[in-house]
Short mmCIF file of C-alpha atoms in Angstrom, two decimals:
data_model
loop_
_atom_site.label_atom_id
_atom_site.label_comp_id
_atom_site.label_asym_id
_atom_site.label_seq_id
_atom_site.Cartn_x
_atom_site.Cartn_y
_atom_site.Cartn_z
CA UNK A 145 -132.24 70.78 47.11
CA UNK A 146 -133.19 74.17 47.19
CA UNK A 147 -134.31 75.81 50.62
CA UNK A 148 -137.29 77.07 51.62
CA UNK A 149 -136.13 80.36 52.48
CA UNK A 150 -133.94 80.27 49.03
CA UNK A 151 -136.20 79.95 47.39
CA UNK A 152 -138.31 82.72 48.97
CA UNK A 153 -135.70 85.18 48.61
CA UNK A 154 -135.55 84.21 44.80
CA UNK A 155 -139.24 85.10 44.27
CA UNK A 156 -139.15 88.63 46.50
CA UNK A 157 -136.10 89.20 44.57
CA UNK A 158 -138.07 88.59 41.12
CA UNK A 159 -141.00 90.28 42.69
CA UNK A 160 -139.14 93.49 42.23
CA UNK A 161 -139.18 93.79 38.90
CA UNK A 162 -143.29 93.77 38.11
CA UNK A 163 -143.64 95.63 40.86
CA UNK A 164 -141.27 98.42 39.50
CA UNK A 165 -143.11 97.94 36.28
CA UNK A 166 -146.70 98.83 38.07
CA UNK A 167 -144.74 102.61 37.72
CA UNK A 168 -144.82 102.59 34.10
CA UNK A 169 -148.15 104.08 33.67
CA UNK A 170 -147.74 106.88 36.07
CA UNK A 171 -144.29 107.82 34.65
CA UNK A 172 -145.36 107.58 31.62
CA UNK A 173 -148.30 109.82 32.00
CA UNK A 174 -146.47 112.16 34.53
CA UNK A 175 -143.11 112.73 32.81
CA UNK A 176 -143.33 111.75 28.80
CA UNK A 177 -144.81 113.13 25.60
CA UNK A 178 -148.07 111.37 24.71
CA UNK A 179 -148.56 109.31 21.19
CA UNK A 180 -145.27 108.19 20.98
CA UNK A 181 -145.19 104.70 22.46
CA UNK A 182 -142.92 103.03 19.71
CA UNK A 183 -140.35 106.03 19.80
CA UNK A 184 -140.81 105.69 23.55
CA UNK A 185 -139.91 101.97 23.51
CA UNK A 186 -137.06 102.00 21.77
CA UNK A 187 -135.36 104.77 24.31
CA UNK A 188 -136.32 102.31 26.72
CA UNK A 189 -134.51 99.24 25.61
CA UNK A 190 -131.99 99.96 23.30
CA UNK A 191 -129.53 102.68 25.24
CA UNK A 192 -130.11 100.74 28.28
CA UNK A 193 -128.82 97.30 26.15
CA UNK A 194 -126.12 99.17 24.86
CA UNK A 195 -124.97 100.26 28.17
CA UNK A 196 -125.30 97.07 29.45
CA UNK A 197 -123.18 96.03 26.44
CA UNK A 198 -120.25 98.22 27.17
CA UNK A 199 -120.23 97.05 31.02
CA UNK A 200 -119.97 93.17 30.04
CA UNK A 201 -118.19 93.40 26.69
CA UNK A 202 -119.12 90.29 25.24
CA UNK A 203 -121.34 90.10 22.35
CA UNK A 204 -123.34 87.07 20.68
CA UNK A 205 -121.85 84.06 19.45
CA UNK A 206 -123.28 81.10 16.99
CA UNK A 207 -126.57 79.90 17.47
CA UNK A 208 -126.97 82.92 20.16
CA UNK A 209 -127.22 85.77 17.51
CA UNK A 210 -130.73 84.57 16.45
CA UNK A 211 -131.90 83.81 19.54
CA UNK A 212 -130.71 87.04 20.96
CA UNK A 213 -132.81 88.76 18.37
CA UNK A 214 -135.64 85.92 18.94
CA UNK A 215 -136.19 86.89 22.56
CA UNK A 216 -135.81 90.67 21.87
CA UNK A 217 -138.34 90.15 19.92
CA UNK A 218 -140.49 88.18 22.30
CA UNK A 219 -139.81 90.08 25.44
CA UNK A 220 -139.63 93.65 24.34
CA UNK A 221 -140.19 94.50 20.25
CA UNK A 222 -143.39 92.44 19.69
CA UNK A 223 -144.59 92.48 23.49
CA UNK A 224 -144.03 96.70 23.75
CA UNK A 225 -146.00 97.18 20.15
CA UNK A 226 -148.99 94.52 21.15
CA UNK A 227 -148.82 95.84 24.58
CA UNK A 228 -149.43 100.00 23.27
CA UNK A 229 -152.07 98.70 20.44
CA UNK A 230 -154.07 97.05 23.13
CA UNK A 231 -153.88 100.00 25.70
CA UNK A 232 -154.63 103.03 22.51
CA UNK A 233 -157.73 100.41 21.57
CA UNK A 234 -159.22 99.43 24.74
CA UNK A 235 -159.81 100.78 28.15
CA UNK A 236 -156.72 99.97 30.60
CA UNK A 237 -158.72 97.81 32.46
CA UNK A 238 -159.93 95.72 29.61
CA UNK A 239 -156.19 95.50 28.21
CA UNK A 240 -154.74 94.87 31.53
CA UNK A 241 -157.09 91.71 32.06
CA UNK A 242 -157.06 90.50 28.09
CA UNK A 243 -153.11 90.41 29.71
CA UNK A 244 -153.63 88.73 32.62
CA UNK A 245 -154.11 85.46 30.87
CA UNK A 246 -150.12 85.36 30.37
CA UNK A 247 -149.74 83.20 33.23
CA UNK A 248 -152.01 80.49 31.86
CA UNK A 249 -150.64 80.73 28.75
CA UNK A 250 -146.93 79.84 30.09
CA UNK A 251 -148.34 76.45 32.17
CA UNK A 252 -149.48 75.53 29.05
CA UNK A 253 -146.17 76.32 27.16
CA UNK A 254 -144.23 74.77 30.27
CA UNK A 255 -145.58 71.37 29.80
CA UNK A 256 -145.43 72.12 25.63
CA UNK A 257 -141.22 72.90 25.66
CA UNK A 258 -139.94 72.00 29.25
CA UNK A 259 -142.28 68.91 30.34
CA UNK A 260 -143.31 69.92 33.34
CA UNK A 261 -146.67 68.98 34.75
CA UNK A 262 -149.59 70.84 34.28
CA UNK A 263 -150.68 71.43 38.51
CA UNK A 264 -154.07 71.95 38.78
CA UNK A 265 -153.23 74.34 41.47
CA UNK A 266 -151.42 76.58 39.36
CA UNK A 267 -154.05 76.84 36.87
CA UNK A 268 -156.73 77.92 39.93
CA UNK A 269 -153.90 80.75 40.91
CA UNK A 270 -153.93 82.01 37.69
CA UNK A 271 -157.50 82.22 37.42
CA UNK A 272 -157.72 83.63 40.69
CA UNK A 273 -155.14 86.67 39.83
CA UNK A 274 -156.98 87.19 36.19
CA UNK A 275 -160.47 87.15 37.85
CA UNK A 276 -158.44 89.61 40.72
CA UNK A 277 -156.92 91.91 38.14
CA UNK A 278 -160.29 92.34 36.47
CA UNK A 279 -162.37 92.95 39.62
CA UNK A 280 -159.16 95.74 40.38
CA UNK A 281 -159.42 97.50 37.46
CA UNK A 282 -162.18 97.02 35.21
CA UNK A 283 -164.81 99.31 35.21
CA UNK A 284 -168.31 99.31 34.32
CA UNK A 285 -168.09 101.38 31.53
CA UNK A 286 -165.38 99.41 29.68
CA UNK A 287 -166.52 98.36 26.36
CA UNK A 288 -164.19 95.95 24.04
CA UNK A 289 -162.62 95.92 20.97
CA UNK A 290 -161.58 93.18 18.74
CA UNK A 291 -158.46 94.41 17.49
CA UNK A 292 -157.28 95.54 20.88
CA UNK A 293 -158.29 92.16 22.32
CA UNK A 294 -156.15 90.33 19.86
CA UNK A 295 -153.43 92.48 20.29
CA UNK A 296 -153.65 92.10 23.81
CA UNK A 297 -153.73 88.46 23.32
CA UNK A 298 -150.94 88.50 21.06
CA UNK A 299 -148.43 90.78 23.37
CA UNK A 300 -149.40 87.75 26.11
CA UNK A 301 -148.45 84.97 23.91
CA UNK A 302 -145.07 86.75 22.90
CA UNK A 303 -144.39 87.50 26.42
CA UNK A 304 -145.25 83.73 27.18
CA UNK A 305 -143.42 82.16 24.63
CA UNK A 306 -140.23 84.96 25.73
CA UNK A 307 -140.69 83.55 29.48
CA UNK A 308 -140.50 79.86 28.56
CA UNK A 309 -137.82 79.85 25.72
CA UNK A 310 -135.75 82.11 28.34
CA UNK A 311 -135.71 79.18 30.62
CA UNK A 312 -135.40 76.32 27.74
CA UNK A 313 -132.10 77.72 26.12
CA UNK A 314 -130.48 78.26 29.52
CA UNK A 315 -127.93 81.19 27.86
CA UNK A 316 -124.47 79.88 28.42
CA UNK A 317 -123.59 83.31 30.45
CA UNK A 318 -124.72 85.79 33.10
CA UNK A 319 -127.99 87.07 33.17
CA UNK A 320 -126.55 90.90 33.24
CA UNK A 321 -125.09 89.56 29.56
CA UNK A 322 -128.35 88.38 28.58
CA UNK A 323 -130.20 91.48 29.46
CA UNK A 324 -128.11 93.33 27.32
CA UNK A 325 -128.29 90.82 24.50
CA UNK A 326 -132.04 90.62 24.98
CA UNK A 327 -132.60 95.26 25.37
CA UNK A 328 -130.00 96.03 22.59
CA UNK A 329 -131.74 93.10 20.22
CA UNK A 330 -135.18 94.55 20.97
CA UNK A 331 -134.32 98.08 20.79
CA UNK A 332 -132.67 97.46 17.27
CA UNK A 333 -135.66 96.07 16.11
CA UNK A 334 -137.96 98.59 16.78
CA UNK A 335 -135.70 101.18 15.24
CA UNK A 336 -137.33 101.23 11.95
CA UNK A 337 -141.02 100.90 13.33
CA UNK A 338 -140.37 104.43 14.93
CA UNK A 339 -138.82 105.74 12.64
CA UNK A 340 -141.20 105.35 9.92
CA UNK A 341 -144.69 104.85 11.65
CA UNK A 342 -144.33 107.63 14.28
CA UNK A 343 -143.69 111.22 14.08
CA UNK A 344 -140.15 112.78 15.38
CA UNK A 345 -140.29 113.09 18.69
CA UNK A 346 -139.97 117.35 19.99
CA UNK A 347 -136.97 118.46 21.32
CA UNK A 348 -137.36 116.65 25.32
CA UNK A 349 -137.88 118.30 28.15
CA UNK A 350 -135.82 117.67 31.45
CA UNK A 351 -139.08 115.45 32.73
CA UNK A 352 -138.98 113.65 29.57
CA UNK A 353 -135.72 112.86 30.27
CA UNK A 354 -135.72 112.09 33.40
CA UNK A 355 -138.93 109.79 32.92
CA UNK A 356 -136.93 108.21 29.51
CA UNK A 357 -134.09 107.51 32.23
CA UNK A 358 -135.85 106.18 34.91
CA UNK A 359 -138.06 103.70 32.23
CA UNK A 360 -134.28 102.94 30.77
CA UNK A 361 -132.04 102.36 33.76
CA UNK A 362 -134.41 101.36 36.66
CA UNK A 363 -137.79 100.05 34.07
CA UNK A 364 -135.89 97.90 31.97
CA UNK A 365 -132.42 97.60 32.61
CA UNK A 366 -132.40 96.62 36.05
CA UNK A 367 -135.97 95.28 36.09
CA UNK A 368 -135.02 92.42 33.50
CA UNK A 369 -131.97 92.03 35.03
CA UNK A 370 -133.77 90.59 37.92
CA UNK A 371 -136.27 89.14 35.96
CA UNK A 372 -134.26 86.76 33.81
CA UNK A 373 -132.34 85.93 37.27
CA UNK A 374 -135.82 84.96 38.53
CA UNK A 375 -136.48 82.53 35.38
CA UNK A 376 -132.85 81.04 36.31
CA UNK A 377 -134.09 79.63 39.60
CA UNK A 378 -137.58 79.77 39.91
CA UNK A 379 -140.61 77.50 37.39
CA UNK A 380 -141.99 79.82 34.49
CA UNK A 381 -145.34 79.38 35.74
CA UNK A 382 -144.29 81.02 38.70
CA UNK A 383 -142.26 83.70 38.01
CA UNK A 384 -144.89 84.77 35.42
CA UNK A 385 -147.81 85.00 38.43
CA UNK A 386 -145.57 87.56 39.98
CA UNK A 387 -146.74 90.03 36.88
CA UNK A 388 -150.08 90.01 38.50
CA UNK A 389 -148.25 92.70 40.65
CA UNK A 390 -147.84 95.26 38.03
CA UNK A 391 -151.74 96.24 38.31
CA UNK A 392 -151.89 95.83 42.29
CA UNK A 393 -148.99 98.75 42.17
CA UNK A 394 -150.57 100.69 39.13
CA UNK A 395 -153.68 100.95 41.22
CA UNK A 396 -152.12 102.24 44.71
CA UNK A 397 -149.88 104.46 42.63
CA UNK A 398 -152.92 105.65 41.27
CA UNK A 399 -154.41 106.04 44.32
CA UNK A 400 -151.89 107.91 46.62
CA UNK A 401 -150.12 110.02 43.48
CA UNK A 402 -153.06 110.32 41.41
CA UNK A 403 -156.09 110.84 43.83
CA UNK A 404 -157.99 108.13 42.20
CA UNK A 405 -159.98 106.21 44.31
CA UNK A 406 -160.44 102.95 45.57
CA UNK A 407 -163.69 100.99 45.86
CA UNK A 408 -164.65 97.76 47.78
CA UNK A 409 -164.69 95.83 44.92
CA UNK A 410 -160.82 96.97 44.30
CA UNK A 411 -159.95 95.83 47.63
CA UNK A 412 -161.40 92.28 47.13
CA UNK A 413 -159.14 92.53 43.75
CA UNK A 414 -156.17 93.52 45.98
CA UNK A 415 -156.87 90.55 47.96
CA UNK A 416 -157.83 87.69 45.16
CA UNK A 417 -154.53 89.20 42.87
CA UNK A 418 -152.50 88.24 46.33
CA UNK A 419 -154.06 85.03 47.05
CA UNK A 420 -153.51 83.97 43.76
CA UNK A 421 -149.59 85.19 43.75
CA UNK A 422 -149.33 83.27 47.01
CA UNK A 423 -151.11 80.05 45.70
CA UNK A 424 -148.59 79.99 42.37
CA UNK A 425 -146.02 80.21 44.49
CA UNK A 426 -146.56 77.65 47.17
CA UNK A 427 -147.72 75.20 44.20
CA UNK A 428 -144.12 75.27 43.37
CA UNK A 429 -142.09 75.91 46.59
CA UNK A 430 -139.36 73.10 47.10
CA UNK A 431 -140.68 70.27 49.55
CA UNK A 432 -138.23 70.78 53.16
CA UNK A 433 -135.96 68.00 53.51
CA UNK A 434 -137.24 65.17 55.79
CA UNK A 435 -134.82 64.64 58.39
CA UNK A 436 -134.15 60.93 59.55
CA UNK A 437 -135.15 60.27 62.99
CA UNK A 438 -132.71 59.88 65.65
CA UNK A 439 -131.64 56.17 66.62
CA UNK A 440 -133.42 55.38 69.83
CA UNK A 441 -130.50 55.08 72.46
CA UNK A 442 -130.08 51.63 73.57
CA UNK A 443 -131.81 51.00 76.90
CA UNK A 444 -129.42 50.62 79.96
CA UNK A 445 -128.53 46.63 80.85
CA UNK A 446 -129.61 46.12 84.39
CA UNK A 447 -126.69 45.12 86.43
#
């Protein structure tokens, strides 16, 4: 039986990777050309899978070649293209709480294709962090959109459906082999989306490339890495909570890099996003081994 501690080493481990993520917005702001997020995608996944590719050597085989291209698809093609339709359509707040029903989503898809029970307490944690995620970054002047709603609704199903058939099919090698399977797959599939639905991108700038790098090698690459290592040991349900992290770090980014600033109502977001993490995770943390008491010792004969 897994540990306690284990087990909490597994989830700050996985915790790394959303949290990285929260970056994405100020990188991508800070160091890239803007209206190019498919062209921008694809130089995020696809040289990182390739170089991933080189370092294991080992591509695909059987059944694995469609499912390779499956979960590309899930993870990064379909999720990246929902993902920028929602944010060009809506205000970030509204798309990053239309996203923050992706936890939900996978307890529901975890009982659907891996049986497990449907806790009660992991559905209140993923309210709480939705509700939390709304109260940290929606603002009163946010106004919705139907097409970005459904496309934010859409990127969450793909990335649900990516975070539950990642566990199901259980890849018969290492997760630094399915990363690359999973970023070169992806990348090659949104090749012909950029190419033909998005201007060529100018000649890049040393930010640009050091922002394309950092979203490559450290946003994707090594993020996923850690991710897919985190849907190895850990339930679905609660490795996807952990995303509720990407808009706690967004928001102090924004604050300390950005000057932005940060109300009261924020801080109680801060707080219920947290709660909500913790609850997830303590819904699912391995019970400690009851130890078997100790014989009395015999009592002492009188002589």
């Amino acid at each position: 039986m897994k540990t306690n501690s284990r087990y909490l080493t597994d989830v700050l481990t996985t915790a790394i990777a959303p949290a990285i993520w929260g970056s994405t917005y100020f990188v991508t702001t800070s160091f890239l050309p803007q209206g190019y997020p498919l062209t921008v995608a694809l130089l995020r996944a696809l040289p990182a899978g390739l170089l991933l590719l080189l370092i294991v050597r080992k591509l695909p085989t059987g059944v694995w070649w469609g499912r390779a291209f499956l979960l590309g698809a899930l993870n990064f093609s379909f999720f990246w293209a929902m993902l920028f339709v929602s944010a060009y359509r809506l205000p970030g707040g509204v798309a990053a709480t239309v996203g923050a029903v992706q936890p939900l989503i996978v307890v529901a898809l975890s009982r659907l294709f891996l049986g497990k029970p449907v806790r009660p307490l992991a559905v209140l944690a993923g309210l709480a962090g939705m509700v939390g995620v709304g109260l940290l970054v929606l603002t009163p002047k946010a106004s919705l959109d139907l097409v970005g709603v459904a496309a934010g609704l859409a990127g969450a199903v793909s990335m649900a459906f990516g975070t539950v058939l990642s566990r199901r099919w259980a890849p018969p090698v290492s997760n630094l082999t399915f990363t690359a399977w999973q970023l070169t797959a992806g990348g090659i599939l949104l090749v012909p989306f950029a190419l033909f639905l998005e201007p060529a991108l100018p000649a890049p700038s040393i930010a640009n490339i050091v922002g394309i790098a950092y979203l490559g090698l450290i946003g994707a690459a090594f993020t996923y890495l850690l991710w897919f290592r985190g849907l190895s040991r850990i339930e679905p349900s609660a490795v996807s909570s952990l995303g509720f992290l990407s808009p706690v770090v967004a928001t102090l980014l924004g604050w300390l890099a950005l000057g932005q600033s940060l109300t009261p109502v924020q801080i109680a977001g801060f707080a219920l996003v947290l709660a909500g993490v913790w609850l997830s995770q303590r819904t699912m943390m391995p019970l400690r081994p009851i130890r078997p008491a100790a014989s009395p010792e015999p009592a002492s004969r009188p002589v």
